[in-house]
Short mmCIF file of C-alpha atoms in Angstrom, two decimals:
data_model
loop_
_atom_site.label_atom_id
_atom_site.label_comp_id
_atom_site.label_asym_id
_atom_site.label_seq_id
_atom_site.Cartn_x
_atom_site.Cartn_y
_atom_site.Cartn_z
CA MET A 10 -57.17 -112.70 231.93
CA GLU A 11 -60.17 -112.38 229.65
CA TYR A 12 -60.09 -110.36 226.44
CA LYS A 13 -62.56 -107.83 227.80
CA ASP A 14 -60.39 -107.15 230.88
CA LEU A 15 -57.35 -106.73 228.65
CA SER A 16 -59.21 -104.29 226.44
CA SER A 17 -60.44 -102.20 229.35
CA ASN A 18 -56.99 -102.10 230.95
CA TRP A 19 -55.47 -101.00 227.64
CA LYS A 20 -57.95 -98.15 227.39
CA LYS A 21 -57.12 -96.98 230.91
CA LEU A 22 -53.42 -97.05 230.12
CA GLN A 23 -53.98 -94.96 226.96
CA GLU A 24 -56.03 -92.40 228.88
CA THR A 25 -53.35 -92.14 231.54
CA LEU A 26 -50.59 -91.61 228.97
CA SER A 27 -52.54 -88.96 227.11
CA SER A 28 -53.37 -87.01 230.25
CA THR A 29 -49.80 -87.07 231.54
CA PRO A 30 -47.91 -83.98 230.25
CA ARG A 31 -44.78 -84.80 228.30
CA PRO A 32 -41.58 -83.06 229.33
CA ALA A 33 -40.52 -80.47 226.75
CA THR A 34 -37.41 -81.44 224.85
CA LYS A 35 -34.77 -78.80 225.30
CA ARG A 36 -32.64 -77.88 222.35
CA LYS A 37 -29.06 -77.16 222.96
CA ALA A 38 -28.10 -73.52 222.88
CA SER A 39 -25.43 -74.28 220.29
CA GLU A 40 -28.05 -75.78 217.95
CA ASP A 41 -30.23 -72.68 218.24
CA LEU A 42 -27.27 -70.43 217.49
CA ASN A 43 -26.21 -72.51 214.49
CA SER A 44 -29.68 -72.58 212.94
CA GLN A 45 -30.08 -68.84 213.49
CA ALA A 46 -26.70 -68.20 211.91
CA ARG A 47 -27.70 -70.28 208.88
CA ARG A 48 -30.95 -68.35 208.48
CA ASN A 49 -29.11 -65.05 208.77
CA GLY A 50 -26.54 -66.21 206.23
CA VAL A 51 -29.23 -67.12 203.68
CA LYS A 52 -30.98 -63.78 204.19
CA ARG A 53 -27.68 -61.92 203.82
CA ARG A 54 -26.80 -63.72 200.59
CA ARG A 55 -30.23 -63.02 199.14
CA ALA A 56 -29.98 -59.35 200.10
CA ASP A 57 -26.48 -59.07 198.59
CA ALA A 58 -27.63 -60.71 195.35
CA LYS A 59 -30.61 -58.37 195.11
CA LYS A 60 -28.39 -55.37 195.80
CA ARG A 61 -25.94 -56.37 193.05
CA VAL A 62 -28.76 -56.74 190.52
CA MET A 63 -30.18 -53.34 191.48
CA GLU A 64 -26.75 -51.73 191.19
CA HIS A 65 -26.22 -53.21 187.74
CA GLU A 66 -29.66 -52.18 186.47
CA SER A 67 -30.08 -48.73 187.99
CA ALA A 68 -29.45 -45.37 186.39
CA ILE A 69 -25.90 -44.21 187.01
CA THR A 70 -23.82 -41.18 186.06
CA VAL A 71 -20.50 -42.08 184.48
CA PRO A 72 -17.70 -40.13 182.78
CA VAL A 73 -17.36 -40.60 179.03
CA VAL A 74 -14.26 -42.59 178.07
CA GLY A 75 -11.57 -40.13 177.09
CA ARG A 76 -13.60 -37.15 178.33
CA PRO A 77 -13.48 -37.15 182.16
CA ASP A 78 -14.99 -33.65 182.11
CA VAL A 79 -18.15 -34.96 180.42
CA LYS A 80 -20.59 -37.15 182.31
CA VAL A 81 -23.71 -38.88 181.00
CA ASN A 82 -26.64 -40.67 182.59
CA GLU A 83 -26.99 -44.25 181.49
CA THR A 84 -29.05 -47.22 182.58
CA VAL A 85 -27.62 -50.71 182.40
CA ASN A 86 -29.99 -53.06 180.53
CA GLU A 87 -32.05 -50.05 179.45
CA GLY A 88 -32.73 -51.34 175.98
CA LEU A 89 -33.19 -48.57 173.41
CA SER A 90 -32.31 -45.13 174.76
CA GLN A 91 -35.21 -42.72 174.94
CA THR A 92 -33.00 -39.63 174.76
CA ALA A 93 -29.83 -40.22 172.70
CA GLU A 94 -29.89 -40.06 168.89
CA ALA A 95 -28.14 -42.70 166.82
CA GLY A 96 -26.58 -40.65 164.01
CA LYS A 97 -24.52 -42.00 161.10
CA TYR A 98 -21.81 -43.89 163.04
CA LEU A 99 -22.50 -46.56 165.67
CA SER A 100 -20.02 -48.56 167.74
CA LEU A 101 -20.98 -52.09 168.83
CA ASP A 102 -19.53 -54.38 171.49
CA CYS A 103 -20.77 -57.66 172.95
CA GLU A 104 -20.04 -59.78 176.02
CA MET A 105 -20.18 -63.56 175.77
CA VAL A 106 -20.42 -66.52 178.15
CA GLY A 107 -19.21 -70.09 177.73
CA VAL A 108 -21.74 -72.78 176.87
CA GLY A 109 -21.85 -76.55 176.41
CA PRO A 110 -19.21 -79.12 177.29
CA THR A 111 -16.39 -76.95 175.91
CA PRO A 112 -17.09 -73.46 177.30
CA ASP A 113 -13.62 -72.25 176.33
CA LEU A 114 -14.45 -72.86 172.68
CA SER A 115 -18.21 -72.30 172.54
CA SER A 116 -19.70 -68.88 173.27
CA ALA A 117 -23.17 -67.38 173.50
CA LEU A 118 -24.29 -63.77 173.57
CA ALA A 119 -25.03 -62.34 177.03
CA ARG A 120 -24.88 -58.54 176.59
CA VAL A 121 -25.00 -56.04 173.73
CA SER A 122 -24.05 -52.36 173.87
CA ILE A 123 -24.15 -49.67 171.18
CA VAL A 124 -22.94 -46.06 171.42
CA ASN A 125 -23.11 -43.21 168.93
CA TYR A 126 -20.34 -41.04 167.46
CA HIS A 127 -20.21 -38.94 170.65
CA GLY A 128 -20.11 -41.96 172.99
CA ALA A 129 -23.70 -41.70 174.20
CA GLN A 130 -25.37 -45.02 174.98
CA ILE A 131 -27.92 -45.87 172.28
CA TYR A 132 -28.72 -49.45 173.27
CA ASP A 133 -27.77 -51.79 176.10
CA SER A 134 -29.29 -55.13 177.00
CA TYR A 135 -28.57 -58.41 178.72
CA VAL A 136 -29.42 -61.39 176.53
CA ARG A 137 -30.70 -64.81 177.64
CA PRO A 138 -28.51 -67.50 176.03
CA LYS A 139 -30.43 -70.35 174.42
CA GLU A 140 -27.75 -72.88 175.37
CA PHE A 141 -26.95 -74.06 178.89
CA VAL A 142 -24.26 -71.80 180.35
CA THR A 143 -21.33 -73.72 181.80
CA ASP A 144 -18.98 -70.75 182.35
CA TRP A 145 -20.26 -67.25 183.02
CA ARG A 146 -16.72 -65.81 182.64
CA THR A 147 -17.69 -63.17 185.21
CA HIS A 148 -14.10 -62.13 185.87
CA VAL A 149 -13.91 -60.99 182.24
CA SER A 150 -17.47 -60.58 180.97
CA GLY A 151 -18.93 -59.04 184.12
CA ILE A 152 -22.01 -61.22 183.57
CA LEU A 153 -23.73 -62.81 186.57
CA PRO A 154 -26.51 -65.44 186.58
CA SER A 155 -28.72 -62.90 188.37
CA HIS A 156 -28.52 -60.58 185.33
CA MET A 157 -30.60 -63.09 183.40
CA ARG A 158 -33.69 -62.33 185.50
CA ASN A 159 -34.43 -59.22 183.45
CA ALA A 160 -32.57 -60.19 180.29
CA ARG A 161 -34.24 -60.01 176.88
CA SER A 162 -34.59 -62.84 174.43
CA LEU A 163 -32.12 -63.20 171.58
CA GLU A 164 -34.88 -62.59 169.05
CA GLU A 165 -35.90 -59.30 170.68
CA VAL A 166 -32.31 -58.06 170.82
CA GLN A 167 -31.63 -59.14 167.23
CA GLY A 168 -34.59 -57.14 165.99
CA ALA A 169 -33.62 -54.01 167.91
CA VAL A 170 -29.95 -54.13 166.86
CA ALA A 171 -30.76 -54.88 163.21
CA GLY A 172 -33.07 -51.88 163.10
CA LEU A 173 -30.42 -49.61 164.61
CA LEU A 174 -27.62 -50.74 162.29
CA GLU A 175 -29.55 -50.48 159.05
CA GLY A 176 -27.91 -47.89 156.81
CA LYS A 177 -25.28 -47.00 159.45
CA ILE A 178 -21.49 -47.12 159.50
CA LEU A 179 -20.62 -49.84 162.03
CA VAL A 180 -17.51 -49.40 164.19
CA GLY A 181 -16.07 -52.12 166.41
CA HIS A 182 -13.12 -54.29 167.36
CA GLY A 183 -13.36 -57.72 165.79
CA VAL A 184 -16.84 -56.83 164.57
CA ARG A 185 -17.20 -60.14 162.73
CA HIS A 186 -17.34 -62.05 166.02
CA ASP A 187 -19.98 -59.72 167.45
CA LEU A 188 -22.14 -60.08 164.36
CA GLU A 189 -21.72 -63.86 164.45
CA VAL A 190 -23.08 -64.23 167.98
CA LEU A 191 -25.90 -61.83 167.08
CA MET A 192 -26.49 -63.91 163.94
CA LEU A 193 -26.70 -60.71 161.90
CA GLY A 194 -24.96 -59.43 158.81
CA HIS A 195 -23.79 -55.98 157.77
CA PRO A 196 -22.39 -54.69 154.44
CA LYS A 197 -18.59 -54.92 154.57
CA ARG A 198 -18.26 -51.52 152.91
CA ASP A 199 -20.07 -50.04 155.94
CA VAL A 200 -17.77 -51.62 158.57
CA ARG A 201 -14.84 -49.87 160.25
CA ASP A 202 -12.94 -52.49 162.29
CA THR A 203 -10.21 -51.19 164.62
CA SER A 204 -8.65 -54.66 164.84
CA ARG A 205 -7.97 -54.70 161.08
CA HIS A 206 -6.91 -51.10 160.52
CA PRO A 207 -3.33 -51.12 159.07
CA ALA A 208 -2.12 -48.20 161.21
CA PHE A 209 -3.16 -50.05 164.37
CA ARG A 210 -1.85 -53.44 163.25
CA ARG A 211 1.61 -51.93 162.80
CA LEU A 212 1.69 -51.34 166.55
CA ALA A 213 1.38 -55.11 167.02
CA MET A 214 3.97 -56.00 164.35
CA GLY A 215 1.30 -56.95 161.85
CA LYS A 216 -0.72 -59.03 164.31
CA THR A 217 -4.19 -58.28 165.62
CA PRO A 218 -3.83 -55.73 168.43
CA SER A 219 -5.99 -56.02 171.53
CA LEU A 220 -8.45 -53.24 172.25
CA LYS A 221 -6.83 -52.76 175.64
CA ARG A 222 -3.43 -52.18 174.03
CA LEU A 223 -4.81 -49.74 171.45
CA ALA A 224 -6.65 -47.77 174.13
CA ARG A 225 -3.47 -47.50 176.18
CA GLU A 226 -0.98 -46.73 173.38
CA VAL A 227 -3.15 -44.64 171.06
CA LEU A 228 -5.59 -42.97 173.44
CA GLY A 229 -3.62 -43.07 176.70
CA LEU A 230 -6.58 -44.76 178.41
CA GLU A 231 -6.70 -47.78 180.70
CA ILE A 232 -9.67 -50.08 180.10
CA GLN A 233 -10.52 -53.69 180.92
CA GLY A 234 -8.70 -53.54 184.25
CA GLY A 235 -11.03 -56.22 185.61
CA GLU A 236 -14.55 -57.11 184.50
CA HIS A 237 -15.19 -55.76 181.00
CA SER A 238 -17.89 -53.23 180.23
CA SER A 239 -19.29 -53.53 176.73
CA VAL A 240 -20.37 -49.88 176.88
CA GLU A 241 -16.84 -48.77 177.79
CA ASP A 242 -15.30 -50.96 175.08
CA ALA A 243 -17.71 -49.61 172.46
CA ARG A 244 -16.75 -46.06 173.43
CA ALA A 245 -13.05 -46.88 173.20
CA CYS A 246 -13.59 -48.26 169.68
CA MET A 247 -15.38 -45.09 168.61
CA LEU A 248 -12.58 -42.92 170.02
CA LEU A 249 -10.00 -44.96 168.08
CA PHE A 250 -12.01 -44.56 164.90
CA LYS A 251 -12.35 -40.80 165.42
CA ARG A 252 -8.62 -40.50 166.06
CA GLU A 253 -7.81 -42.15 162.69
CA LYS A 254 -11.00 -41.30 160.80
CA ASP A 255 -9.21 -39.83 157.77
CA THR A 256 -6.92 -42.84 157.33
CA PHE A 257 -9.86 -45.21 157.90
CA GLU A 258 -11.77 -43.54 155.08
CA ALA A 259 -8.70 -43.45 152.82
CA GLU A 260 -8.17 -47.20 153.27
CA HIS A 261 -11.88 -47.74 152.73
CA ALA A 262 -11.80 -45.78 149.47
CA LYS A 263 -8.86 -47.88 148.22
CA ARG A 264 -10.74 -51.10 148.79
CA TRP A 265 -14.31 -50.19 148.02
CA GLY A 266 -14.10 -46.96 146.07
CA MET A 267 -16.73 -44.33 146.58
CA HIS A 268 -19.86 -45.34 148.45
CA THR A 269 -22.54 -46.72 146.14
CA ARG A 270 -25.06 -44.29 147.51
CA SER A 271 -22.76 -41.37 146.71
CA LYS A 272 -22.34 -42.64 143.14
CA LEU A 273 -26.09 -42.86 142.70
CA ASN A 274 -26.55 -39.35 144.03
CA GLU A 275 -23.88 -38.00 141.68
CA ALA A 276 -25.39 -39.85 138.74
CA ALA A 277 -28.81 -38.44 139.56
CA GLY A 278 -27.33 -34.95 139.74
CA GLU A 279 -25.59 -35.30 136.39
CA ASN A 280 -28.76 -36.58 134.72
CA GLY A 281 -30.65 -33.61 136.11
CA LYS A 282 -28.09 -31.18 134.67
CA LYS A 283 -28.26 -32.82 131.22
CA LYS A 284 -32.03 -32.57 131.15
CA SER A 285 -31.95 -28.91 132.10
CA LYS A 286 -29.41 -28.17 129.32
CA LYS A 287 -31.62 -29.88 126.73
CA LYS A 288 -34.60 -27.80 127.80
CA LYS A 289 -32.56 -24.60 127.51
CA GLY A 290 -31.45 -25.62 124.00
CA LYS A 291 -35.02 -26.08 122.81
CA LYS A 292 -35.94 -22.56 123.88
#
């Protein structure tokens, strides 16, 4: 057979194959059901995740710790409150997550909450850790990876918290650890730490009492039943401080004496009186 005949026959065969309709491949019903179930499962998981984020970041009405008759509106991850006033006393609490190869030993800041003397939320924010998170500790911290979508940077949170704490009396439980993860300092004379208060340490035979134990035995409140809330913990700390405020201040006076600012004010007042007496003498 010549090459030309072979070429023409090949063309005819190609035309015949292209014009002949191919039978449609039928997928098994089980395959269709499985793929549909997978698609539905993905959609459901996405919807659940979105719902959880919205629930955590929406405005909610909650009872104030220790005052079930009083309810306040608060927004998780609100940042600085637009309505509540800070006042002289602020209570701080932080939630951490585990980072690096040893997440049980290495922690990074993931949420910061601050309440005022009356328990009103002054500041609340999720914080994006700079290190790679290897343990979210959700069962304790309440922090989920999805919370990081609208979290603020560490620098932004540091600036806001530092501005709020300036010149304030800081209340907390193990405040040193919270300040460490925030990488902030605060004058020791202006700190009231419920974990170091002698009256509370006696309940734990001289050891450091847990906030949960103090809330239960001193306030008659149950907290930290599951995932922790830094807002709730900050309120519990403030209630403990208010319960023992007089003894806190007495212990503070023993260690630090009168507040420097008070001394300066008294000195200024005395100088003013002396000057007025001299003027009267001249007349």
